[in-house]
CSV table of C-alpha atoms in Angstrom, one decimal:
chain,number,residue,atom,x,y,z
A,1,MET,CA,3.8,-14.4,12.0
A,2,THR,CA,0.7,-13.2,13.9
A,3,ARG,CA,0.1,-9.5,13.5
A,4,ALA,CA,-0.7,-7.2,16.4
A,5,LYS,CA,-3.5,-5.1,15.0
A,6,LEU,CA,-3.5,-1.7,16.7
A,7,ASP,CA,-6.7,-0.8,18.4
A,8,ARG,CA,-5.5,2.1,20.6
A,9,VAL,CA,-2.9,4.9,20.4
A,10,ALA,CA,-2.4,7.0,23.5
A,11,VAL,CA,-0.6,10.4,23.0
A,12,THR,CA,0.4,12.0,26.2
A,13,LYS,CA,1.9,15.5,26.7
A,14,LEU,CA,3.6,15.4,23.3
A,15,VAL,CA,6.1,18.1,22.6
A,16,LYS,CA,8.1,18.6,19.4
A,17,ARG,CA,10.6,21.4,19.0
A,18,TYR,CA,12.6,22.4,15.9
A,19,GLY,CA,15.4,24.5,17.3
A,20,GLY,CA,13.7,27.3,19.2
A,21,GLU,CA,10.3,26.7,17.6
A,22,ARG,CA,7.7,24.5,19.3
A,23,ALA,CA,5.5,22.7,16.8
A,24,LEU,CA,3.7,20.7,19.4
A,25,ALA,CA,3.1,22.0,22.9
A,26,GLY,CA,1.9,19.2,25.2
A,27,VAL,CA,-0.7,17.4,23.1
A,28,THR,CA,-2.7,14.7,24.8
A,29,LEU,CA,-5.0,12.6,22.6
A,30,ALA,CA,-6.5,9.1,22.6
A,31,LEU,CA,-7.2,7.3,19.3
A,32,GLY,CA,-9.3,4.2,19.1
A,33,GLY,CA,-10.1,1.4,16.7
A,34,LYS,CA,-13.1,1.7,14.4
A,35,SER,CA,-12.8,5.4,14.5
A,36,MET,CA,-12.0,8.2,12.0
A,37,CYS,CA,-10.4,11.2,13.6
A,38,ALA,CA,-10.4,14.5,11.6
A,39,LEU,CA,-7.3,16.3,12.7
A,40,LEU,CA,-7.9,19.9,11.8
A,41,GLY,CA,-6.2,23.3,12.1
A,42,HIS,CA,-4.7,26.1,10.1
A,43,ASN,CA,-1.3,25.8,8.3
A,44,GLY,CA,1.4,25.7,10.9
A,45,ALA,CA,-0.9,24.4,13.7
A,46,GLY,CA,1.2,21.2,14.1
A,47,LYS,CA,-1.0,18.7,12.3
A,48,THR,CA,1.7,17.3,10.0
A,49,THR,CA,4.2,17.2,12.8
A,50,LEU,CA,1.8,15.1,14.9
A,51,LEU,CA,1.3,12.7,12.0
A,52,GLY,CA,5.0,12.4,11.7
A,53,VAL,CA,5.4,11.4,15.3
A,54,LEU,CA,2.4,9.0,15.1
A,55,SER,CA,4.0,7.4,12.0
A,56,THR,CA,7.3,6.9,14.0
A,57,LEU,CA,9.2,8.9,11.4
A,58,MET,CA,9.8,11.7,13.9
A,59,ARG,CA,10.9,11.4,17.5
A,60,PRO,CA,9.1,13.7,20.0
A,61,THR,CA,11.1,16.1,22.1
A,62,ASP,CA,9.1,15.1,25.1
A,63,GLY,CA,6.0,13.1,25.9
A,64,THR,CA,5.0,9.7,24.8
A,65,VAL,CA,3.1,7.7,22.2
A,66,VAL,CA,1.9,4.3,23.2
A,67,TYR,CA,0.5,1.8,20.7
A,68,GLU,CA,-1.7,-1.0,22.0
A,69,SER,CA,-3.3,-4.2,20.6
A,70,ALA,CA,-5.8,-6.0,22.8
A,71,GLY,CA,-4.5,-4.3,25.9
A,72,LYS,CA,-0.9,-5.1,25.2
A,73,VAL,CA,1.8,-2.5,24.3
A,74,VAL,CA,3.2,-2.9,20.8
A,75,GLU,CA,6.7,-1.6,19.9
A,76,GLY,CA,9.3,-1.3,17.1
A,77,ALA,CA,8.8,-3.2,13.8
A,78,ALA,CA,5.5,-4.6,14.9
A,79,VAL,CA,4.1,-1.1,15.1
A,80,ARG,CA,5.6,0.1,11.8
A,81,ARG,CA,4.1,-3.0,10.1
A,82,GLU,CA,0.6,-1.7,11.1
A,83,ILE,CA,1.0,1.9,9.9
A,84,GLY,CA,-0.1,3.1,6.5
A,85,LEU,CA,1.0,6.7,5.7
A,86,LEU,CA,0.0,9.1,3.0
A,87,ALA,CA,2.3,12.1,3.4
A,88,HIS,CA,2.7,15.3,1.4
A,89,ALA,CA,5.4,13.5,-0.5
A,90,SER,CA,4.0,10.6,-2.5
A,91,LEU,CA,6.9,8.2,-1.5
A,92,CYS,CA,6.5,6.7,-5.0
A,93,TYR,CA,9.3,6.1,-7.4
A,94,PRO,CA,8.7,8.2,-10.6
A,95,GLU,CA,10.5,5.9,-13.0
A,96,LEU,CA,8.4,2.9,-12.0
A,97,THR,CA,4.9,2.0,-13.1
A,98,ALA,CA,2.0,1.8,-10.6
A,99,ARG,CA,2.3,-2.0,-10.5
A,100,GLU,CA,6.1,-1.9,-10.1
A,101,ASN,CA,5.8,0.6,-7.2
A,102,LEU,CA,3.4,-1.6,-5.4
A,103,GLU,CA,5.3,-4.8,-6.2
A,104,PHE,CA,8.5,-3.3,-4.7
A,105,VAL,CA,6.7,-2.3,-1.4
A,106,ALA,CA,5.0,-5.7,-1.3
A,107,GLY,CA,8.4,-7.4,-1.6
A,108,LEU,CA,9.8,-5.3,1.3
A,109,TYR,CA,6.9,-6.3,3.6
A,110,GLU,CA,6.8,-9.9,2.2
A,111,VAL,CA,3.0,-9.7,1.5
A,112,ASP,CA,0.9,-11.0,-1.3
A,113,VAL,CA,-1.4,-8.4,-2.8
A,114,LYS,CA,-3.9,-8.4,-5.6
A,115,LEU,CA,-2.6,-5.3,-7.2
A,116,ASP,CA,-5.4,-4.6,-9.7
A,117,ALA,CA,-8.0,-5.0,-7.0
A,118,LEU,CA,-6.1,-2.5,-4.8
A,119,LEU,CA,-5.8,0.0,-7.7
A,120,ASP,CA,-9.5,-0.5,-8.4
A,121,ARG,CA,-10.2,0.5,-4.8
A,122,VAL,CA,-8.3,3.8,-5.2
A,123,GLY,CA,-9.7,4.5,-8.7
A,124,LEU,CA,-6.5,4.5,-10.7
A,125,ASP,CA,-7.3,4.2,-14.4
A,126,GLU,CA,-6.4,0.8,-15.8
A,127,LYS,CA,-4.6,2.4,-18.8
A,128,ALA,CA,-2.2,4.2,-16.5
A,129,ARG,CA,-1.1,1.3,-14.4
A,130,ASP,CA,1.8,0.3,-16.7
A,131,ARG,CA,3.0,3.8,-17.3
A,132,ALA,CA,5.8,5.4,-15.4
A,133,ALA,CA,4.5,7.4,-12.4
A,134,LYS,CA,6.4,10.5,-13.6
A,135,THR,CA,3.8,10.8,-16.4
A,136,TYR,CA,0.9,10.9,-13.9
A,137,SER,CA,-1.3,13.9,-13.0
A,138,ARG,CA,-1.4,15.1,-9.4
A,139,GLY,CA,-4.6,13.3,-8.8
A,140,MET,CA,-3.2,10.0,-10.2
A,141,ILE,CA,-0.1,10.3,-8.1
A,142,GLN,CA,-2.4,10.8,-5.1
A,143,ARG,CA,-4.3,7.6,-5.9
A,144,LEU,CA,-1.1,5.6,-6.3
A,145,ALA,CA,0.2,7.0,-3.0
A,146,LEU,CA,-3.0,5.9,-1.3
A,147,ALA,CA,-2.7,2.4,-2.7
A,148,ARG,CA,0.9,2.3,-1.4
A,149,ALA,CA,-0.4,3.4,2.1
A,150,LEU,CA,-3.1,0.7,2.1
A,151,LEU,CA,-1.0,-2.1,0.6
A,152,THR,CA,-0.3,-3.9,3.9
A,153,GLU,CA,-3.8,-3.6,5.2
A,154,PRO,CA,-2.7,-1.3,8.1
A,155,SER,CA,-4.6,-0.9,11.3
A,156,LEU,CA,-3.4,2.7,11.8
A,157,VAL,CA,-4.0,4.8,8.6
A,158,LEU,CA,-2.5,8.3,8.7
A,159,LEU,CA,-3.4,10.7,5.8
A,160,ASP,CA,-2.1,14.2,5.2
A,161,GLU,CA,-4.4,16.1,2.8
A,162,PRO,CA,-5.5,12.9,1.0
A,163,PHE,CA,-8.0,14.8,-1.2
A,164,THR,CA,-5.4,17.0,-2.9
A,165,GLY,CA,-5.6,16.7,-6.7
A,166,LEU,CA,-8.9,14.8,-6.7
A,167,ASP,CA,-12.1,16.0,-8.3
A,168,ARG,CA,-15.2,16.3,-6.2
A,169,GLY,CA,-16.4,12.8,-7.1
A,170,GLY,CA,-13.0,11.3,-6.3
A,171,ALA,CA,-12.8,13.1,-3.0
A,172,ILE,CA,-16.3,11.9,-1.9
A,173,ALA,CA,-15.4,8.3,-3.0
A,174,LEU,CA,-12.2,8.5,-1.0
A,175,GLY,CA,-14.1,9.7,2.0
A,176,ALA,CA,-16.3,6.6,1.6
A,177,GLU,CA,-13.3,4.3,1.3
A,178,LEU,CA,-11.8,5.8,4.5
A,179,ALA,CA,-15.1,5.2,6.3
A,180,ALA,CA,-15.1,1.6,5.2
A,181,LEU,CA,-11.6,1.2,6.6
A,182,ARG,CA,-12.8,2.6,9.9
A,183,ASP,CA,-15.7,0.2,9.9
A,184,THR,CA,-13.4,-2.8,9.4
A,185,GLY,CA,-11.6,-1.8,12.7
A,186,ALA,CA,-8.8,0.5,11.6
A,187,ILE,CA,-7.8,3.7,13.4
A,188,VAL,CA,-8.0,6.4,10.6
A,189,VAL,CA,-6.5,9.9,11.2
A,190,VAL,CA,-7.1,12.4,8.4
A,191,VAL,CA,-5.5,15.8,8.2
A,192,THR,CA,-7.6,17.9,5.7
A,193,HIS,CA,-9.0,21.3,4.8
A,194,ASP,CA,-11.7,19.6,2.8
A,195,LEU,CA,-14.4,19.4,5.4
A,196,GLU,CA,-17.1,18.4,2.9
A,197,ALA,CA,-15.3,15.1,2.0
A,198,ILE,CA,-15.2,13.9,5.6
A,199,ALA,CA,-18.5,15.4,6.9
A,200,ASP,CA,-21.0,12.7,8.1
A,201,ARG,CA,-18.1,10.2,8.1
A,202,THR,CA,-15.8,11.3,10.9
A,203,ASP,CA,-16.7,10.4,14.4
A,204,HIS,CA,-13.8,12.1,16.2
A,205,VAL,CA,-12.7,15.7,15.7
A,206,ALA,CA,-9.5,17.2,17.1
A,207,ILE,CA,-8.4,20.8,16.3
A,208,LEU,CA,-4.9,22.0,16.8
A,209,ARG,CA,-4.0,25.7,17.2
A,210,ARG,CA,-0.4,26.8,17.6
A,211,GLY,CA,0.7,23.3,18.6
A,212,LYS,CA,-1.9,22.8,21.3
A,213,LEU,CA,-5.2,20.8,21.3
A,214,ALA,CA,-7.8,23.6,21.1
A,215,PHE,CA,-10.9,21.3,20.7
A,216,GLU,CA,-11.7,17.6,20.8
A,217,ASP,CA,-15.1,15.8,20.6
A,218,ARG,CA,-16.6,12.5,19.5
A,219,GLY,CA,-19.8,12.2,17.6
A,220,SER,CA,-21.4,12.7,14.2
A,221,TYR,CA,-20.7,15.9,12.3
A,222,ASP,CA,-22.5,17.1,9.2
A,223,TYR,CA,-20.8,19.7,7.0
A,224,GLU,CA,-22.4,22.8,8.6
A,225,ARG,CA,-21.6,21.7,12.2
A,226,LEU,CA,-18.1,20.7,11.3
A,227,LYS,CA,-17.4,24.0,9.5
A,228,ALA,CA,-18.8,26.0,12.4
A,229,ILE,CA,-16.7,24.2,15.0
A,230,TYR,CA,-13.6,24.5,12.8
A,231,HIS,CA,-14.0,28.3,12.4
A,232,GLN,CA,-14.7,28.7,16.1
A,233,HIS,CA,-11.7,26.8,17.4
A,234,ALA,CA,-9.0,26.9,14.7
A,235,SER,CA,-8.4,30.6,14.8
C-alpha cells in the first residue's frame, strides 16, 4: 500500500475544554515538512493538549486539524500510520524486553524493521536490549520510547519532553537525530524546556501562553536568542 507522507498540518482556531477549563483557546498554526517546530511554554500552557490533538488521541472541542500530503487531505488510519508519538507515558510494556516491545508494535503495523539498527540510533545499550523494560532507568525507557515512536518511519513526529532522563551528551545527540529526521522531510514538533538541546536545530518556534499562541516565528535560533524570546513571551 502506498503511504501518504504528510507534508502539511493546518491547525485552525483550535479549542479544547476540560469541563469549565479551557486548555486551548483558538490556536491557529501551520506545520510544514522538513521543519522542526519547538512548541514552548510554561507548564499548563496547553502544549501537551495540543500534541494530544495533533496525534488524534484527543478530539478538539472546536476548530479543525487538517493533514495533507502533496496537496491532498489525508484522514483516518492513513493519518495515524504517519504519526510517531513520544508522550509523557512511555507506552512501552514493562514485562517485555526492548526487542519484544518493538517486535510487538512492528507486528501491529505490519512493517519490517531492523531492530538493532533502530536501537543503535536511539543509543540504547546492547546489553539492555534483552532485559525486561521494567529494569530500565528513566533514560533507558526514554530511548526505548523514542525507538517505538520512530519504528514506522513516521512523517509527523510529536515529542513531549523527549530529553527527560538523558544526560547532556544524550540530549545533544537526540537533538541531532531530530534534525536529521527533519532533513529527510518529516514534520517534527518538540515540546521541551531544554532549550539548549534544540538551539541551532529548530527552524520554527511557537510559544503558548494560557492556551493561546503568544508568539510564532520561523528562522534560525541560537541558544541565547531562543532563551530571550522564551522569557519574553511565555510569561
